[in-house]
Short mmCIF file of C-alpha atoms in Angstrom, two decimals:
data_model
loop_
_atom_site.label_atom_id
_atom_site.label_comp_id
_atom_site.label_asym_id
_atom_site.label_seq_id
_atom_site.Cartn_x
_atom_site.Cartn_y
_atom_site.Cartn_z
CA MET A 100 -0.30 0.44 0.14
CA GLY A 101 2.40 2.52 1.73
CA GLN A 102 4.45 3.75 -2.04
CA LYS A 103 1.20 3.68 -3.77
CA ALA A 104 -0.65 5.98 -1.55
CA LYS A 105 1.37 7.70 -1.64
CA TRP A 106 1.85 7.86 -5.67
CA LEU A 107 -2.01 7.80 -5.87
CA TRP A 108 -1.86 10.24 -3.41
CA LEU A 109 0.62 13.45 -5.55
CA VAL A 110 -1.44 12.07 -8.15
CA CYS A 111 -4.41 13.93 -6.57
CA ALA A 112 -3.04 16.45 -5.18
CA LEU A 113 -0.85 17.99 -8.64
CA ALA A 114 1.18 19.82 -5.91
CA PRO A 115 2.16 22.65 -7.63
CA GLY A 116 5.83 23.56 -7.87
CA ALA A 117 6.05 23.64 -3.65
CA LEU A 118 8.46 25.80 -1.87
CA GLN A 119 8.45 22.53 0.34
CA ALA A 120 6.16 19.89 -0.03
CA GLN A 121 5.19 17.40 3.01
CA SER A 122 7.65 15.02 3.62
CA SER A 123 4.44 12.74 4.15
CA GLY A 124 1.81 13.71 1.05
CA VAL A 125 -0.92 12.55 2.73
CA ALA A 126 -1.48 15.82 4.40
CA PRO A 127 -4.89 17.54 4.69
CA ALA A 128 -2.75 20.69 3.47
CA GLY A 129 0.17 22.84 2.08
CA PRO A 130 3.00 22.93 0.87
CA PHE A 131 2.68 26.67 -0.03
CA PHE A 132 3.68 28.10 -3.84
CA LEU A 133 4.27 30.13 -6.19
CA SER A 134 2.73 31.81 -8.99
CA LEU A 135 3.69 33.40 -11.31
CA HIS A 136 0.36 34.35 -13.91
CA VAL A 137 0.27 36.29 -17.27
CA ALA A 138 -2.89 37.57 -19.32
CA GLY A 139 -6.45 36.64 -18.10
CA GLY A 140 -7.61 40.16 -16.70
CA THR A 141 -5.41 39.81 -14.17
CA GLY A 142 -2.64 41.91 -15.41
CA LEU A 143 0.28 42.25 -18.17
CA VAL A 144 2.00 39.81 -15.61
CA ALA A 145 1.34 39.17 -12.30
CA LEU A 146 2.94 37.09 -9.62
CA GLY A 147 1.48 35.52 -5.70
CA GLY A 148 1.51 33.04 -4.17
CA GLY A 149 -0.84 29.94 -1.56
CA TYR A 150 -1.57 27.52 0.26
CA ARG A 151 -2.56 23.76 -0.67
CA VAL A 152 -5.81 22.21 1.53
CA ALA A 153 -8.47 20.44 1.07
CA HIS A 154 -6.61 17.27 0.63
CA GLN A 155 -4.10 19.59 -2.06
CA ARG A 156 -7.09 19.73 -4.06
CA LEU A 157 -8.15 23.62 -3.48
CA GLU A 158 -5.29 25.95 -4.27
CA PRO A 159 -6.04 29.35 -2.01
CA GLU A 160 -3.70 32.63 -3.83
CA LEU A 161 -3.34 35.83 -3.59
CA LEU A 162 -1.52 37.56 -6.80
CA VAL A 163 -0.67 41.04 -7.54
CA GLY A 164 -1.72 42.11 -11.44
CA TYR A 165 0.52 44.69 -12.97
CA LEU A 166 -0.44 46.91 -15.73
CA PRO A 167 1.19 48.71 -17.61
CA HIS A 168 0.85 52.51 -18.68
CA ARG A 169 0.66 51.74 -22.31
CA LEU A 170 -1.64 48.75 -21.39
CA SER A 171 -3.61 51.68 -18.96
CA GLY A 172 -3.62 54.56 -20.98
CA GLY A 173 -2.62 56.24 -18.66
CA LYS A 174 -0.68 55.80 -14.97
CA ALA A 175 0.25 51.62 -14.83
CA LEU A 176 -2.30 50.20 -13.23
CA ALA A 177 -2.15 47.06 -9.91
CA ILE A 178 -4.59 44.83 -10.03
CA PHE A 179 -4.68 42.63 -6.01
CA THR A 180 -6.39 38.80 -7.13
CA LEU A 181 -7.75 36.33 -4.78
CA LYS A 182 -7.70 33.23 -6.29
CA ALA A 183 -9.51 29.55 -5.72
CA THR A 184 -8.86 26.87 -7.96
CA TYR A 185 -10.27 23.77 -7.22
CA LEU A 186 -8.57 20.38 -8.88
CA PRO A 187 -10.98 17.62 -9.34
CA PHE A 188 -8.01 14.85 -10.67
CA ALA A 189 -4.98 14.35 -12.76
CA PRO A 190 -4.44 11.13 -13.75
CA THR A 191 -0.84 10.69 -14.55
CA LEU A 192 0.11 9.61 -17.88
CA GLY A 193 1.29 6.53 -18.28
CA HIS A 194 4.12 5.78 -16.22
CA SER A 195 6.08 9.06 -16.89
CA ARG A 196 6.47 11.67 -13.90
CA TRP A 197 4.63 13.53 -16.36
CA GLN A 198 0.14 14.96 -14.67
CA VAL A 199 -3.01 16.16 -16.48
CA THR A 200 -5.98 17.95 -15.16
CA PRO A 201 -8.30 17.68 -17.91
CA VAL A 202 -10.54 20.51 -15.74
CA THR A 203 -10.19 22.50 -12.80
CA LEU A 204 -12.86 24.93 -11.29
CA GLY A 205 -12.56 28.43 -10.01
CA ALA A 206 -13.33 31.90 -9.06
CA MET A 207 -11.86 34.87 -8.45
CA VAL A 208 -12.59 38.47 -6.64
CA ASN A 209 -10.00 41.07 -7.70
CA TYR A 210 -9.02 45.37 -6.91
CA THR A 211 -7.47 47.47 -8.90
CA THR A 212 -5.76 50.24 -7.74
CA GLY A 213 -6.07 54.25 -9.43
CA ARG A 214 -7.73 57.16 -8.86
CA GLN A 215 -9.99 57.14 -11.51
CA PHE A 216 -11.79 53.39 -10.10
CA PHE A 217 -14.90 53.35 -7.63
CA LEU A 218 -15.91 50.71 -4.46
CA THR A 219 -18.43 51.60 -4.55
CA ASN A 220 -21.26 53.59 -5.67
CA ASN A 221 -21.46 55.83 -2.67
CA THR A 222 -17.90 55.72 -1.68
CA ALA A 223 -16.90 57.81 -5.08
CA GLY A 224 -19.03 61.07 -3.13
CA ARG A 225 -20.76 62.03 -6.95
CA TYR A 226 -23.52 59.72 -7.21
CA ARG A 227 -26.76 59.69 -6.13
CA PRO A 228 -28.26 56.22 -4.13
CA GLY A 229 -27.81 53.37 -6.47
CA TYR A 230 -26.60 55.46 -9.59
CA TYR A 231 -24.80 52.69 -11.14
CA TRP A 232 -25.18 49.58 -9.45
CA TRP A 233 -21.06 48.00 -10.15
CA SER A 234 -17.85 48.28 -8.35
CA SER A 235 -15.73 49.97 -11.08
CA ALA A 236 -12.86 49.29 -9.07
CA VAL A 237 -13.88 44.94 -7.94
CA ARG A 238 -14.76 42.67 -10.06
CA VAL A 239 -15.15 38.94 -9.86
CA GLY A 240 -14.46 36.41 -12.13
CA ALA A 241 -14.90 32.26 -13.10
CA LEU A 242 -12.50 30.48 -15.06
CA VAL A 243 -12.05 26.65 -16.42
CA GLY A 244 -9.71 25.48 -16.90
CA LEU A 245 -6.72 22.65 -18.38
CA ARG A 246 -3.00 21.87 -16.41
CA LEU A 247 0.17 19.91 -16.70
CA SER A 248 2.57 18.73 -13.76
CA TYR A 249 5.67 17.46 -14.42
CA LEU A 250 7.32 15.45 -10.92
CA ASP A 251 10.83 16.24 -9.94
CA PRO A 252 11.75 13.90 -7.96
CA ARG A 253 14.54 14.58 -5.07
CA PRO A 254 16.64 12.58 -3.56
CA GLY A 255 16.50 13.14 0.48
CA SER A 256 14.11 15.22 0.14
CA ALA A 257 10.43 15.60 -0.61
CA PRO A 258 9.80 16.26 -4.57
CA ARG A 259 8.10 18.83 -5.90
CA PHE A 260 6.47 19.76 -8.79
CA THR A 261 7.01 22.18 -11.87
CA SER A 262 2.32 23.16 -13.53
CA LEU A 263 1.79 24.94 -17.01
CA TYR A 264 -1.76 26.07 -16.74
CA SER A 265 -3.75 28.32 -18.58
CA GLU A 266 -7.71 28.95 -18.02
CA LEU A 267 -10.34 30.36 -19.30
CA SER A 268 -11.65 33.50 -17.82
CA THR A 269 -15.26 35.78 -17.10
CA ASN A 270 -15.92 38.13 -15.09
CA ASP A 271 -19.08 40.14 -13.66
CA LEU A 272 -19.63 42.59 -16.14
CA HIS A 273 -19.07 41.21 -19.03
CA LEU A 274 -20.80 37.87 -18.21
CA VAL A 275 -23.57 40.59 -17.78
CA SER A 276 -23.46 42.19 -20.76
CA LEU A 277 -23.89 38.13 -22.32
CA LEU A 278 -27.07 37.33 -20.61
CA THR A 279 -28.62 40.55 -21.64
CA ASN A 280 -27.59 39.84 -25.69
CA ARG A 281 -28.45 37.34 -28.14
CA SER A 282 -25.84 38.24 -30.13
CA LEU A 283 -23.01 37.47 -27.97
CA ARG A 284 -21.50 34.57 -27.50
CA LEU A 285 -19.52 32.91 -25.31
CA PRO A 286 -16.39 33.10 -26.39
CA ASP A 287 -16.69 37.04 -26.12
CA VAL A 288 -16.49 36.87 -22.79
CA LEU A 289 -14.58 34.92 -22.77
CA THR A 290 -10.97 35.30 -21.98
CA LEU A 291 -7.21 33.63 -21.83
CA GLY A 292 -4.15 33.45 -18.82
CA ALA A 293 -1.80 30.57 -18.80
CA GLY A 294 0.78 30.93 -15.72
CA LEU A 295 3.32 28.56 -14.33
CA LYS A 296 2.96 27.30 -10.21
CA MET B 264 13.20 32.55 -38.58
CA ARG B 265 11.43 34.75 -40.54
CA GLN B 266 8.70 32.18 -41.30
CA SER B 267 8.85 31.90 -37.28
CA TYR B 268 8.17 35.30 -36.80
CA LEU B 269 5.31 35.23 -39.04
CA LEU B 270 3.37 33.01 -37.92
CA SER B 271 4.19 34.14 -33.88
CA GLY B 272 2.54 37.74 -35.53
CA ALA B 273 -0.56 35.82 -37.48
CA LEU B 274 -0.96 34.17 -34.23
CA ALA B 275 -1.15 37.64 -31.70
CA LEU B 276 -3.16 38.90 -34.61
CA PHE B 277 -5.78 36.83 -33.93
CA LEU B 278 -5.37 36.66 -30.58
CA ALA B 279 -6.15 40.30 -30.19
CA SER B 280 -9.08 39.66 -32.65
CA CYS B 281 -10.82 37.84 -31.50
CA GLN B 282 -9.86 39.92 -27.71
CA LEU B 283 -9.10 36.15 -25.99
CA VAL B 284 -6.18 37.92 -24.46
CA GLU B 285 -7.05 40.18 -22.88
CA PHE B 286 -4.75 42.16 -18.92
CA SER B 287 -7.36 43.56 -17.39
CA PRO B 288 -11.02 43.83 -18.90
CA ASN B 289 -10.21 47.92 -17.74
CA GLN B 290 -7.18 48.11 -20.50
CA THR B 291 -7.32 51.14 -23.03
CA TYR B 292 -4.85 48.36 -25.06
CA VAL B 293 -6.46 47.51 -29.16
CA PRO B 294 -5.19 46.60 -31.88
CA VAL B 295 -4.21 49.58 -34.10
CA ALA B 296 -7.09 49.62 -36.69
CA GLU B 297 -9.60 49.10 -33.44
CA ARG B 298 -7.77 53.67 -32.97
CA ASN B 299 -8.46 57.08 -33.59
CA LEU B 300 -11.89 56.00 -34.75
CA THR B 301 -13.00 59.36 -34.53
CA SER B 302 -10.15 60.59 -37.45
CA ARG B 303 -10.38 57.66 -39.70
CA ASN B 304 -13.80 58.67 -39.62
CA LEU B 305 -13.69 62.05 -40.13
CA ARG B 306 -11.32 60.88 -43.60
CA GLN B 307 -13.98 58.88 -44.87
CA LEU B 308 -16.99 61.28 -44.20
CA ALA B 309 -14.38 63.93 -46.44
CA THR B 310 -14.02 62.15 -49.27
CA ALA B 311 -16.99 59.55 -49.43
CA GLY B 312 -19.47 61.79 -48.65
CA PRO B 313 -21.47 62.62 -51.15
CA SER B 314 -21.19 66.09 -51.91
CA LEU B 315 -23.34 68.12 -54.18
CA GLY B 316 -25.28 71.16 -52.85
CA ASP B 317 -24.59 72.72 -48.59
CA THR B 318 -27.84 70.29 -47.14
CA VAL B 319 -27.23 67.58 -44.91
CA ARG B 320 -28.46 64.31 -43.52
CA PHE B 321 -27.80 62.72 -41.02
CA VAL B 322 -28.58 60.16 -38.35
CA PHE B 323 -28.75 61.06 -34.46
CA VAL B 324 -28.90 58.60 -31.60
CA GLY B 325 -27.73 57.94 -28.17
CA ASP B 326 -26.87 55.57 -25.29
CA THR B 327 -25.92 52.63 -27.15
CA GLN B 328 -25.15 50.96 -23.58
CA ARG B 329 -25.02 47.46 -23.38
CA PHE B 330 -27.69 47.14 -26.48
CA TYR B 331 -25.76 45.19 -29.13
CA ASP B 332 -28.80 43.04 -30.66
CA GLU B 333 -30.30 46.58 -30.99
CA THR B 334 -27.22 48.02 -32.32
CA GLU B 335 -27.57 45.10 -35.01
CA GLN B 336 -31.20 45.93 -35.65
CA PHE B 337 -30.52 50.17 -36.41
CA VAL B 338 -27.44 49.21 -38.44
CA ALA B 339 -29.19 46.92 -40.25
CA SER B 340 -31.89 50.33 -40.11
CA VAL B 341 -29.70 52.87 -41.40
CA ASN B 342 -28.02 51.57 -44.13
CA GLN B 343 -31.28 50.77 -45.90
CA GLN B 344 -31.78 54.62 -46.24
CA ARG B 345 -30.58 56.93 -48.68
CA GLY B 346 -28.84 59.83 -48.46
CA ILE B 347 -27.68 60.00 -45.28
CA ASP B 348 -24.00 61.43 -45.11
CA PHE B 349 -23.06 59.69 -41.31
CA VAL B 350 -24.84 59.31 -38.15
CA LEU B 351 -23.99 60.88 -34.64
CA VAL B 352 -24.16 58.47 -31.85
CA ALA B 353 -24.76 61.40 -28.41
CA GLY B 354 -22.27 59.06 -26.34
CA ASP B 355 -22.95 56.29 -23.38
CA ILE B 356 -20.81 53.79 -25.96
CA SER B 357 -20.59 51.66 -23.30
CA ASP B 358 -22.40 50.37 -20.13
CA PHE B 359 -19.02 50.75 -18.12
CA GLY B 360 -16.13 51.47 -19.13
CA LEU B 361 -15.04 48.12 -20.16
CA LEU B 362 -12.17 48.48 -23.27
CA ARG B 363 -14.60 45.38 -24.38
CA GLU B 364 -18.00 47.23 -24.82
CA PHE B 365 -16.16 49.89 -27.70
CA ARG B 366 -15.06 47.29 -29.46
CA TRP B 367 -18.31 44.53 -29.41
CA VAL B 368 -20.06 48.64 -30.31
CA ASN B 369 -17.98 49.22 -33.03
CA GLN B 370 -17.75 45.83 -34.79
CA ARG B 371 -21.88 46.80 -34.57
CA LEU B 372 -21.70 49.90 -36.14
CA GLN B 373 -19.11 49.92 -38.43
CA ARG B 374 -20.81 47.58 -40.60
CA LEU B 375 -22.38 50.78 -41.42
CA ARG B 376 -23.15 51.80 -44.86
CA VAL B 377 -21.31 55.66 -43.35
CA PRO B 378 -19.22 56.53 -41.31
CA TYR B 379 -20.62 57.25 -37.81
CA LEU B 380 -19.06 59.91 -35.20
CA THR B 381 -19.31 60.06 -31.06
CA VAL B 382 -19.04 61.95 -28.21
CA ILE B 383 -18.60 61.34 -24.76
CA GLY B 384 -20.72 59.71 -22.79
CA ASN B 385 -21.12 59.64 -18.31
CA HIS B 386 -21.16 55.74 -19.08
CA ASP B 387 -18.06 56.14 -21.15
CA VAL B 388 -16.33 58.50 -18.45
CA VAL B 389 -16.14 55.29 -15.34
CA GLY B 390 -13.24 53.43 -14.68
CA ASN B 391 -11.23 53.32 -17.00
CA GLY B 392 -13.07 54.13 -19.72
CA ARG B 393 -12.02 57.80 -20.27
CA ALA B 394 -8.60 56.80 -21.07
CA VAL B 395 -10.74 53.80 -23.28
CA TYR B 396 -12.49 56.84 -25.08
CA GLN B 397 -9.59 58.42 -26.22
CA GLN B 398 -7.27 55.22 -27.30
CA VAL B 399 -10.52 53.86 -29.25
CA TYR B 400 -12.63 57.61 -30.86
CA GLY B 401 -9.59 59.87 -30.50
CA PRO B 402 -10.62 63.35 -28.48
CA LEU B 403 -13.21 63.96 -25.78
CA ASN B 404 -13.49 67.96 -27.05
CA TYR B 405 -13.53 68.03 -31.43
CA SER B 406 -15.53 69.72 -34.13
CA PHE B 407 -15.79 69.66 -38.05
CA LEU B 408 -16.75 71.53 -40.64
CA TYR B 409 -18.70 68.69 -43.71
CA LYS B 410 -21.05 70.91 -46.38
CA GLY B 411 -21.22 74.88 -44.26
CA THR B 412 -22.11 72.71 -41.23
CA ARG B 413 -19.72 73.26 -38.12
CA PHE B 414 -21.04 70.89 -36.10
CA VAL B 415 -18.57 70.77 -31.62
CA CYS B 416 -18.29 67.64 -30.00
CA LEU B 417 -18.17 68.36 -26.18
CA ASP B 418 -17.71 66.12 -23.32
CA THR B 419 -20.94 67.66 -20.96
CA ASN B 420 -20.41 64.49 -18.11
CA GLY B 421 -19.35 67.59 -15.59
CA ARG B 422 -20.73 64.83 -12.95
CA GLU B 423 -17.74 62.40 -13.64
CA TYR B 424 -15.15 64.97 -12.71
CA GLY B 425 -17.08 65.68 -9.65
CA PHE B 426 -18.60 69.38 -10.99
CA GLY B 427 -14.93 70.62 -10.79
CA ARG B 428 -16.14 73.83 -13.45
CA GLN B 429 -14.05 72.65 -15.54
CA VAL B 430 -15.84 70.36 -18.15
CA PRO B 431 -17.74 71.36 -20.63
CA ASP B 432 -14.67 73.70 -21.38
CA LEU B 433 -16.56 76.92 -22.06
CA ALA B 434 -13.66 78.40 -23.08
CA TRP B 435 -13.44 75.94 -25.93
CA LEU B 436 -16.51 75.48 -27.26
CA ARG B 437 -16.20 79.38 -27.82
CA ARG B 438 -13.04 79.64 -29.47
CA GLN B 439 -14.66 76.84 -32.42
CA LEU B 440 -18.13 79.04 -32.01
CA ALA B 441 -15.92 82.85 -33.23
CA ASP B 442 -16.03 80.62 -36.92
CA THR B 443 -20.26 82.39 -37.01
CA ALA B 444 -19.12 81.66 -41.41
CA ALA B 445 -20.79 77.96 -40.85
CA ARG B 446 -23.98 76.23 -39.42
CA THR B 447 -23.30 75.51 -36.94
CA VAL B 448 -24.41 72.37 -34.26
CA VAL B 449 -23.55 71.64 -30.61
CA VAL B 450 -24.09 67.71 -29.89
CA SER B 451 -22.51 66.93 -26.61
CA HIS B 452 -23.93 63.91 -23.80
CA VAL B 453 -25.31 65.38 -20.96
CA PRO B 454 -27.45 67.60 -22.14
CA PRO B 455 -27.76 71.73 -19.62
CA THR B 456 -31.01 71.03 -18.36
CA ASP B 457 -30.08 67.54 -16.62
CA GLU B 458 -28.89 67.16 -12.95
CA ASP B 459 -25.31 65.27 -14.08
CA PHE B 460 -24.42 68.61 -15.98
CA ASP B 461 -22.02 71.41 -13.51
CA PRO B 462 -24.95 73.27 -12.08
CA ALA B 463 -21.55 76.31 -12.02
CA LEU B 464 -21.71 76.29 -15.31
CA VAL B 465 -25.16 76.19 -17.16
CA GLN B 466 -25.42 79.66 -17.09
CA GLY B 467 -22.46 80.16 -18.92
CA TYR B 468 -22.52 77.58 -21.16
CA ALA B 469 -26.04 78.65 -22.77
CA ALA B 470 -25.19 82.12 -22.77
CA THR B 471 -22.15 81.32 -25.29
CA LEU B 472 -24.75 79.13 -27.13
CA ARG B 473 -26.92 81.75 -27.21
CA ALA B 474 -23.76 84.07 -28.94
CA CYS B 475 -23.61 81.80 -31.71
CA PRO B 476 -25.70 83.31 -33.99
CA ASN B 477 -25.83 80.53 -36.78
CA LEU B 478 -26.88 77.50 -34.31
CA VAL B 479 -29.38 75.70 -35.01
CA LEU B 480 -29.78 72.83 -32.64
CA HIS B 481 -28.35 71.17 -29.14
CA LEU B 482 -28.82 67.39 -29.36
CA SER B 483 -27.89 65.13 -26.30
CA GLY B 484 -28.51 61.71 -25.40
CA HIS B 485 -28.31 60.34 -21.64
CA VAL B 486 -32.83 60.68 -20.89
CA HIS B 487 -32.41 57.85 -23.26
CA ARG B 488 -35.33 59.36 -25.00
CA TYR B 489 -37.18 62.51 -27.01
CA THR B 490 -36.92 65.71 -25.99
CA ALA B 491 -37.30 69.10 -27.46
CA ALA B 492 -37.71 72.54 -25.89
CA GLN B 493 -36.02 75.95 -25.67
CA PRO B 494 -35.44 76.13 -21.83
CA PHE B 495 -33.61 78.91 -21.32
CA HIS B 496 -36.43 81.05 -23.39
CA ASP B 497 -33.93 82.82 -25.65
CA GLY B 498 -34.37 80.62 -29.45
CA ILE B 499 -32.36 77.58 -28.55
CA THR B 500 -33.50 74.48 -29.39
CA TYR B 501 -32.18 72.54 -27.18
CA LEU B 502 -32.44 68.44 -28.58
CA THR B 503 -32.02 64.53 -27.69
CA THR B 504 -32.67 61.83 -28.86
CA TYR B 505 -33.95 57.82 -28.22
CA SER B 506 -31.40 55.19 -26.34
CA LEU B 507 -30.77 52.16 -29.01
CA GLU B 508 -33.41 50.47 -26.44
CA LYS B 509 -36.73 52.54 -27.43
CA HIS B 510 -35.83 51.28 -31.07
CA ARG B 511 -36.13 55.15 -32.76
CA TYR B 512 -33.97 56.89 -33.79
CA HIS B 513 -33.46 60.69 -35.83
CA ILE B 514 -33.11 61.59 -39.04
CA LEU B 515 -31.87 65.70 -39.18
CA THR B 516 -32.04 67.27 -42.67
CA MET B 517 -30.45 71.39 -42.07
CA TRP B 518 -30.09 73.33 -45.36
CA GLY B 519 -29.79 76.89 -45.26
CA HIS B 520 -29.23 79.22 -42.92
CA ARG B 521 -30.85 77.67 -39.93
CA GLN B 522 -33.83 75.29 -41.64
CA PHE B 523 -33.43 71.66 -40.03
CA ARG B 524 -36.04 68.43 -40.96
CA LEU B 525 -36.22 66.41 -38.02
CA GLU B 526 -38.29 62.59 -39.08
CA THR B 527 -38.40 60.37 -36.04
CA VAL B 528 -37.91 55.69 -37.87
CA VAL B 529 -38.63 53.10 -35.86
CA TYR B 530 -37.48 49.55 -36.17
CA GLY B 531 -37.39 46.91 -35.40
CA ALA B 532 -39.01 45.19 -32.88
CA GLU B 533 -40.04 46.20 -29.27
CA SER B 534 -39.66 42.84 -27.13
#
């Protein structure tokens, strides 16, 4: 059971780019990981990290994204994203060290800095209540993705995973636009993102 | 090597054109072909306009904001009209000031057989929308001369700037109206009679328009319905037009010194 169970667990866990994996590999939470994310509405590039929970099926993380002035049209902006990714399963490719997660699901909420954005209609200080119903600074999003992970065996220490992933996401305001218009199609509101963990 | 450059270039173009790669919903970056649409459309107007006589005839509509289905029906209807010089959209192109909204609207309006021009609306200023509008369309205040008519388009979304007595820019407006030789039309999103117009500038704005002897009309959107009045009792007519959701638009014809005719067109199904 020992070796096999350990393998099975690691397969399910998809430990991505762990800084320090748990030596037993069966811990309900941890370890920490680092993320490098590109596009996907969270900045040109975003850096961050998180901690795996729920028997390593759920990855909450914090990303800090950078939107340079060439993309923002004014001052460079920072985008802070709280994101959670759920990994339902991750089969190994044959007897290799490669694992594939065909479906990941996630949700995120992000805050964009900049004086032009308001947290709520009322905090902006220039509108009567209900003038604008949404926050221009905060976006809520949902995503689906896939990922490929490589297990890096380290003699004498815990195994380490490096994962490459991509995901399609949308946000609340794009979704509202889609739902209220027949002439918009799902691809119109999707955004592609990719990264390394 | 060159092939791989071409391939990656084509891939980047494909990704950009299908909008899939976006670094923020608030970003202003768009492919070059979708920038500076105001000056592009003005160039198109200058070269393609039917140039007989001094009669100018244009479609006037407001507030396309999140009415994409209706915008498609609108385009189909306008394309069946004859003798239209251009289409004027009185602001609120977008609903949330997001880049993709501007692109969705332009993808539909660029199917018009005639060029279209816009002014910025309050919803286009929200968030990073002002920078997006500047990237996609161009200056917030601009004017152009067409068939002896001076069209002055300006930002009157005072509330978005905290009523700082800066918007609308009255000094700029006065300079545009100094061209007294031309028949003149002033176009803005928020009419000066609205609570979203900077209250400190209402009288100055009305006085500036009053001082222009060739002013035919003041045109606005924002209120999503047709209104026509002379609120300052000075002989200046202020007109507002329908939003896209009302399935109606106006056709304005202007000739002579200050003569005009206003037609209303109903299109599409009201659902």
